[in-house]
CSV table of C-alpha atoms in Angstrom, one decimal:
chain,number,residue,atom,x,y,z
A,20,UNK,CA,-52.4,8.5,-27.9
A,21,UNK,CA,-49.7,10.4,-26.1
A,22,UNK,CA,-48.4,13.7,-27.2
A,23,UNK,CA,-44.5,12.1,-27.2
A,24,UNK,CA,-46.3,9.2,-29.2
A,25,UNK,CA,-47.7,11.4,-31.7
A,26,UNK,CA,-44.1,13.3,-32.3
A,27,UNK,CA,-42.8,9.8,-32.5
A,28,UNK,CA,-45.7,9.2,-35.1
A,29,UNK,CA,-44.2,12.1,-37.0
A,30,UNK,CA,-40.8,11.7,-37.0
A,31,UNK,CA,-41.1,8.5,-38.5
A,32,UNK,CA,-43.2,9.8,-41.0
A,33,UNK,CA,-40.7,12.3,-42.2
A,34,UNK,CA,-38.6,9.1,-42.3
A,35,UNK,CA,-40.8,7.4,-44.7
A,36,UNK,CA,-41.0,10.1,-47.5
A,37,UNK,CA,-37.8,8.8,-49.2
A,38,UNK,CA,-35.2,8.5,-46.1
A,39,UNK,CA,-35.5,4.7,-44.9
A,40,UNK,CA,-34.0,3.8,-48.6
A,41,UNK,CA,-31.1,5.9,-48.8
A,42,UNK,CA,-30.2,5.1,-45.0
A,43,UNK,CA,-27.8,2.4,-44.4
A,44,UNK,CA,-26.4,2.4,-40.7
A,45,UNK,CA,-28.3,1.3,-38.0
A,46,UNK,CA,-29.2,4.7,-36.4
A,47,UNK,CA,-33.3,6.1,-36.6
A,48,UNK,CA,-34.5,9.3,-35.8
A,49,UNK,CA,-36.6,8.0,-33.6
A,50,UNK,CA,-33.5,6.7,-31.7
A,51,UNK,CA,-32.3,10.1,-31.8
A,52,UNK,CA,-35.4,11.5,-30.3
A,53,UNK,CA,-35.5,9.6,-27.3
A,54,UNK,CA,-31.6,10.1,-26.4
A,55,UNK,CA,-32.3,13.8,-26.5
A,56,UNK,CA,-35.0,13.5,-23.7
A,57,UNK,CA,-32.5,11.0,-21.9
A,58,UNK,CA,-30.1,14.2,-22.4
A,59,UNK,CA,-32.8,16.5,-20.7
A,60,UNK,CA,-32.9,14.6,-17.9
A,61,UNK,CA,-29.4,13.9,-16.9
A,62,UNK,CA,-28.4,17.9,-17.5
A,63,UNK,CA,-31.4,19.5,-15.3
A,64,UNK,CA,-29.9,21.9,-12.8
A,65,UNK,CA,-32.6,22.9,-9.7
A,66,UNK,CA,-33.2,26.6,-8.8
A,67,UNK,CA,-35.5,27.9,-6.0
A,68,UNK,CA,-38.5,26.7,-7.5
A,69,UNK,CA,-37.7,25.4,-10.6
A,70,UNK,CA,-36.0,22.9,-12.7
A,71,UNK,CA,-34.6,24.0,-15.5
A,72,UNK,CA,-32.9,22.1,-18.6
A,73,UNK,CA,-30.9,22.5,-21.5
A,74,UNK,CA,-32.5,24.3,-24.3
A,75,UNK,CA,-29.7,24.1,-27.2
A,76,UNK,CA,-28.9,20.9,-28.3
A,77,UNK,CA,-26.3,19.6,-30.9
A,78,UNK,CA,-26.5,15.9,-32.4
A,79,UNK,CA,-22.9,15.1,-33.7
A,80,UNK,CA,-23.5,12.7,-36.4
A,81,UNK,CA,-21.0,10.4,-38.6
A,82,UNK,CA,-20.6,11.8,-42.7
A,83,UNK,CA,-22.8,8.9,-44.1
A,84,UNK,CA,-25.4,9.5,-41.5
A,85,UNK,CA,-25.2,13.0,-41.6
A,86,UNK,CA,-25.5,13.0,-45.5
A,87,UNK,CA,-28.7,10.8,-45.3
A,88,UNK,CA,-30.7,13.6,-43.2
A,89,UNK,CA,-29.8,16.5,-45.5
A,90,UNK,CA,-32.8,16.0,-47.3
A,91,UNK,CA,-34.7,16.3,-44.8
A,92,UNK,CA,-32.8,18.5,-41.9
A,93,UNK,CA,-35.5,21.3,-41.1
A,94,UNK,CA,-37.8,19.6,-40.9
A,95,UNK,CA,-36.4,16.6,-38.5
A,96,UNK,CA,-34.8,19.2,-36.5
A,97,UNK,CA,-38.4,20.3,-35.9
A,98,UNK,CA,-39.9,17.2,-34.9
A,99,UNK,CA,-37.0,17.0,-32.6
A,100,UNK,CA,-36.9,19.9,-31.0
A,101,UNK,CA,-40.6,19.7,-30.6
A,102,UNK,CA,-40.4,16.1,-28.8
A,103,UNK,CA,-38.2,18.0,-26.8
A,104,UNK,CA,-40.6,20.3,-25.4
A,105,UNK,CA,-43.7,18.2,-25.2
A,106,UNK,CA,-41.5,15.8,-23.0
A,107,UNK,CA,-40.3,19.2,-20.7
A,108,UNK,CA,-44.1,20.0,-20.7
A,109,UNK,CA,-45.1,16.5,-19.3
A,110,UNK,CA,-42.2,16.2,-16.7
A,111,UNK,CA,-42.6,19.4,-15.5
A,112,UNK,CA,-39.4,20.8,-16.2
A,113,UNK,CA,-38.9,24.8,-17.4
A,114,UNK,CA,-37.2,26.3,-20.6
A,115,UNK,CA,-35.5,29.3,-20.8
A,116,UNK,CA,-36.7,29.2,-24.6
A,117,UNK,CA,-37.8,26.7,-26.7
A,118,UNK,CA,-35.7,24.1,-27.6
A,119,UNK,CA,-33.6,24.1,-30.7
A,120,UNK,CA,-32.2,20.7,-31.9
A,121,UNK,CA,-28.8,21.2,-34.5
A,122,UNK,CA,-26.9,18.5,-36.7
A,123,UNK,CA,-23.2,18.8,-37.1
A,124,UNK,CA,-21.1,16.4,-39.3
A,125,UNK,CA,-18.3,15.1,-37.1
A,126,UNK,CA,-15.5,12.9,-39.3
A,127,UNK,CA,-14.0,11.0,-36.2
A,128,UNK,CA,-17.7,8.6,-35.9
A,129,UNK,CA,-18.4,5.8,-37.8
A,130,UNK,CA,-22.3,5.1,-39.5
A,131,UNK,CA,-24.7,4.5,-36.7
A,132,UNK,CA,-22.4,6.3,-34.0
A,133,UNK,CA,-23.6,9.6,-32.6
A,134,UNK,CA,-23.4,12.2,-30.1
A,135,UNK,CA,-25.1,14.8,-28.1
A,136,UNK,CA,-24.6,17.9,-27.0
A,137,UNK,CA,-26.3,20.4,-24.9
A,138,UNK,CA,-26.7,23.6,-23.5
A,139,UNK,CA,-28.3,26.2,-21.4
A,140,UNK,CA,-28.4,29.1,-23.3
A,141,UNK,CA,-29.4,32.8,-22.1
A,142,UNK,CA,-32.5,34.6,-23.5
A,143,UNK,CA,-31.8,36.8,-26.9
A,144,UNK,CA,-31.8,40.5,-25.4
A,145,UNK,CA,-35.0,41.8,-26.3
A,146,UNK,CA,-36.7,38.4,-26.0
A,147,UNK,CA,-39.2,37.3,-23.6
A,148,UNK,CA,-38.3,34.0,-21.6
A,149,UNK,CA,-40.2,31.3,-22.1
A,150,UNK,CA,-43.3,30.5,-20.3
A,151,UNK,CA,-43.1,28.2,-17.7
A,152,UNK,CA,-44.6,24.6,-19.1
A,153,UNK,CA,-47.7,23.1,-16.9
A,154,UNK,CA,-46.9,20.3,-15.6
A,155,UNK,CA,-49.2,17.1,-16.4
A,156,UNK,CA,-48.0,15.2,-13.5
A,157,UNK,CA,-46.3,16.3,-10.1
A,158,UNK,CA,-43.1,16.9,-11.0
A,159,UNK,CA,-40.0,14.5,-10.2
A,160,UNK,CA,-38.4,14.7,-6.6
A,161,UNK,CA,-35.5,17.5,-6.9
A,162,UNK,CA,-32.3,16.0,-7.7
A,163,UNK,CA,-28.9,17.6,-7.1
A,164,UNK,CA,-28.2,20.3,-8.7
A,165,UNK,CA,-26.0,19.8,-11.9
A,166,UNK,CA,-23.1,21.6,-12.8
A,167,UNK,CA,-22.9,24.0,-16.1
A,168,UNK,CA,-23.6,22.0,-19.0
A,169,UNK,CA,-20.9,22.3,-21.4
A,170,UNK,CA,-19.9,20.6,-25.1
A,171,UNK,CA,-17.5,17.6,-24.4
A,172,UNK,CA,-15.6,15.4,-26.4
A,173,UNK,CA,-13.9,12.6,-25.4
A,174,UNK,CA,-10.7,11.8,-26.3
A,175,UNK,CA,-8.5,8.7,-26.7
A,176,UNK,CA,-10.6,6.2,-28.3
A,177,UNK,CA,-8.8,4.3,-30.5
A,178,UNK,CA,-7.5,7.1,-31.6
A,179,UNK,CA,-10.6,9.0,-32.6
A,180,UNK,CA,-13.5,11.0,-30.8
A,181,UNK,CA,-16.6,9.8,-29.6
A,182,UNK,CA,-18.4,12.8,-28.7
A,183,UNK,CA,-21.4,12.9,-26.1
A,184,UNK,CA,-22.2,16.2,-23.4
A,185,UNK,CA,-23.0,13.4,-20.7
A,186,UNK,CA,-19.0,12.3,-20.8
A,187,UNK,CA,-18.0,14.5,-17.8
A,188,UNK,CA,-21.4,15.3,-16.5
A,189,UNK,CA,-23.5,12.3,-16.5
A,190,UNK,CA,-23.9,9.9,-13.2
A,191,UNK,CA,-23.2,6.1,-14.0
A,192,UNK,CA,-26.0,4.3,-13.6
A,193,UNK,CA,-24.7,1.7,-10.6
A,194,UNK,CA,-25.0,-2.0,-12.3
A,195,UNK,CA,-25.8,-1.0,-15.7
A,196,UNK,CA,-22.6,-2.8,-17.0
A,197,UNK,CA,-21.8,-6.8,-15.5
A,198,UNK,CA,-18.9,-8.6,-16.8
A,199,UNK,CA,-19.4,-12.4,-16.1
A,200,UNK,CA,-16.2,-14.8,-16.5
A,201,UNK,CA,-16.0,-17.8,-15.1
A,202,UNK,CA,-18.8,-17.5,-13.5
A,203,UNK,CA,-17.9,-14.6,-11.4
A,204,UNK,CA,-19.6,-11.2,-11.8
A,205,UNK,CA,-17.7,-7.7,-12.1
A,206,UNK,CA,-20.0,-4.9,-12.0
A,207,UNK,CA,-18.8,-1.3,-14.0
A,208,UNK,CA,-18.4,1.1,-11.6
A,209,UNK,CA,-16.4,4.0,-13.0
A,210,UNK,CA,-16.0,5.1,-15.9
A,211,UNK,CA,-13.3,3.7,-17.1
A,212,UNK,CA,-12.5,-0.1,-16.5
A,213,UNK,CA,-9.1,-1.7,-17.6
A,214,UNK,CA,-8.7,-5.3,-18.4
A,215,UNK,CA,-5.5,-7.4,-18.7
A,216,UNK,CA,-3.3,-10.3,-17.0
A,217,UNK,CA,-1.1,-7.9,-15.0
A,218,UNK,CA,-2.4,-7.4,-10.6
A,219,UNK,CA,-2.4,-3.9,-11.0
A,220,UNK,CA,-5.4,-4.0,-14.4
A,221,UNK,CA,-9.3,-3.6,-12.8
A,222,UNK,CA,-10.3,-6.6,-13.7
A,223,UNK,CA,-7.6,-9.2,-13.9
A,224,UNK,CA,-7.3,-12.0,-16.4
A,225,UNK,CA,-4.7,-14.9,-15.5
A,226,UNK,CA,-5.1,-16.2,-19.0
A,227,UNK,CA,-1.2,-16.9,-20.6
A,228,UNK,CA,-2.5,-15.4,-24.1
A,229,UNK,CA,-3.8,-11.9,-22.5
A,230,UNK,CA,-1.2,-8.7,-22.5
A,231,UNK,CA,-0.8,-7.7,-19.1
A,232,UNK,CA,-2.6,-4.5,-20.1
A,233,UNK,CA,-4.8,-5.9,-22.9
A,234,UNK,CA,-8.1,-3.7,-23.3
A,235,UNK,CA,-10.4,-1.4,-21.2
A,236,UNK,CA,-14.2,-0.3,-21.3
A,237,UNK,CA,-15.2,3.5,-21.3
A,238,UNK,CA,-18.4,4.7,-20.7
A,239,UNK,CA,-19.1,7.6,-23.1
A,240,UNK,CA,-22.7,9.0,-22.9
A,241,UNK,CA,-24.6,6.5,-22.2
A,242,UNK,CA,-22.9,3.9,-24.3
A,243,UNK,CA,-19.9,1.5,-23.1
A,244,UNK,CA,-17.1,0.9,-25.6
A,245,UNK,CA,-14.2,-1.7,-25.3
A,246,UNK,CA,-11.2,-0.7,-26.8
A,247,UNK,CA,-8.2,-2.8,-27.7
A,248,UNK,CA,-4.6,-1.2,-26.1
A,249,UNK,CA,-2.5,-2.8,-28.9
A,250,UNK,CA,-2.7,-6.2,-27.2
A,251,UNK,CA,-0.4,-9.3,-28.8
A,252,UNK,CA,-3.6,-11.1,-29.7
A,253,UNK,CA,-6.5,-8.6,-30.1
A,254,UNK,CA,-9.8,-8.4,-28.6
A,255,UNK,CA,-12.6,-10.8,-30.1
A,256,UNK,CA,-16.4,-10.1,-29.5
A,257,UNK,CA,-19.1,-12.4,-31.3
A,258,UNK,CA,-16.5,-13.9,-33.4
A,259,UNK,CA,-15.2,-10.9,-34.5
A,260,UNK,CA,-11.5,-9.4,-34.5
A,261,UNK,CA,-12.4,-5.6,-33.0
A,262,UNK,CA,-10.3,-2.5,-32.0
A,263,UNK,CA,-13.1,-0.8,-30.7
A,264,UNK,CA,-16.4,-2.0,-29.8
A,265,UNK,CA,-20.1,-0.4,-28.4
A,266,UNK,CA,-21.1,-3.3,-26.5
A,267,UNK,CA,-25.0,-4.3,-26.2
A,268,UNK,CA,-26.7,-7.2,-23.4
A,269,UNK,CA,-25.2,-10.7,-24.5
A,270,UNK,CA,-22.0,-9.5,-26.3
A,271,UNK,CA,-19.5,-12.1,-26.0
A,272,UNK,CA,-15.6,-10.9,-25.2
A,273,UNK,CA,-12.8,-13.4,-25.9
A,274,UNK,CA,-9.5,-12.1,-24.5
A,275,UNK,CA,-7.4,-14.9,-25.0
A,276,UNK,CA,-8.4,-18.5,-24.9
A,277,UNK,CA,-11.0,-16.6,-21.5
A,278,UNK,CA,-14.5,-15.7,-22.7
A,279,UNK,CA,-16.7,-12.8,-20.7
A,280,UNK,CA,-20.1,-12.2,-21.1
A,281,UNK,CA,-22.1,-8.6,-21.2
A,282,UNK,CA,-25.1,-8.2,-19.6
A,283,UNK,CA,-26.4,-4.4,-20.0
A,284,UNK,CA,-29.5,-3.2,-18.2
């Protein structure tokens, strides 16, 4: 078994002494875990002959699930922070210091929402930098180098936050987002993708019963959310009236009397 595998192992274990009854949203610590590493990789910046990554991270988390992990904070932000490291260790990466994972409460995200952020952070004075991991592997071809990684919150969502570090400094992944209406095939390819009946909207809908500017998608983080712009007959997915949405593979949008299907890779 893997050394990631067994961290997994553990963290679900903490889970099971007396967390998976008082939890009611659909976010696992598990989850968490993985979307840390995901973080890692997107925010490594490459030196001479290095590549470092991030070695603070902060989990914004809504009230409910924040609440649930109380219980148990230390010693999740353990297994966390040590998933962390075992999965620098086995990609080869280098750490200033040794990771440190943080939960903050943030009032703007519903149960089951959740961000990330992350940081490079300088050595303590007086402390000794971390020693460089061995890889297990040969380590992944250099990428570009990334800029500062900063705390970012993203603004503008139906009038909350939705906060994730990967807003202004993660790539979009090209195709990861389709829109299929009508049989034809829109692919997301910025960040932001508006949606309506008027020429001038992204991806234009000549459906009598759309707004001219209706709704758009946003990518946050590595989520995409599709958020209503006060539009005369609301946004539908799956049936349901929404005014914001994080849209999974087979979510079906109905703007109108014009249905669009997600597909997410």
């Amino acid at each position: 078994m893997s050394v990631l595998r067994r961290i997994e192992n553990s963290i679900e274990a903490v889970v099971e002494r007396g967390f998976r009854r008082a939890f009611r949203s659909q976010l696992q610590p598990v989850e968490l875990a993985r979307k840390l590493a995901r973080e890692m990789d997107d925010h490594k910046s490459v030196s001479v002959a290095k590549i470092y990554v991030p070695n603070e991270y902060t989990v914004f988390l809504a009230p409910p699930d924040h609440e649930a992990f109380t219980s148990y904070e230390g010693a999740l932000t353990a297994e966390l922070a040590a998933y962390l490291e075992a999965h620098a260790r086995g990609s080869g990466y280098s750490l200033i210091t040794a990771p440190t994972v943080a939960l903050e409460r943030d009032d703007d995200l519903r149960a089951g929402e959740f961000g990330i952020g992350c940081r490079m952070a300088d050595v303590p004075e007086g402390t000794a930098p971390a020693a460089a991991p061995e890889p297990e592997a040969a380590a992944p071809a250099p990428a570009l180098a990334a800029a500062p990684v900063r705390n970012a919150a993203m603004a503008g969502v139906s009038g909350t936050q939705v906060i994730s570090a990967a807003d202004a400094q993660s790539a979009m992944n090209a195709g990861a987002l389709v829109l299929v209406m009508n049989g034809v095939r829109t692919t997301m390819d910025k960040r932001v993708l508006t949606m309506g009946r008027s020429r001038d909207r992204d991806l234009v809908i000549p459906d009598p019963n759309v707004s001219r500017s209706h709704c758009e998608i946003r990518h946050v983080g590595y989520d995409y959310f599709i958020i209503d712009l006060d539009s005369t007959n609301g946004v539908e997915v799956n049936g349901h009236m929404v005014s914001r949405h994080a849209l999974v593979d087979g979510d079906r949008i109905m703007l109108g009397t014009t249905e669009i299907r997600v597909e997410l890779s």
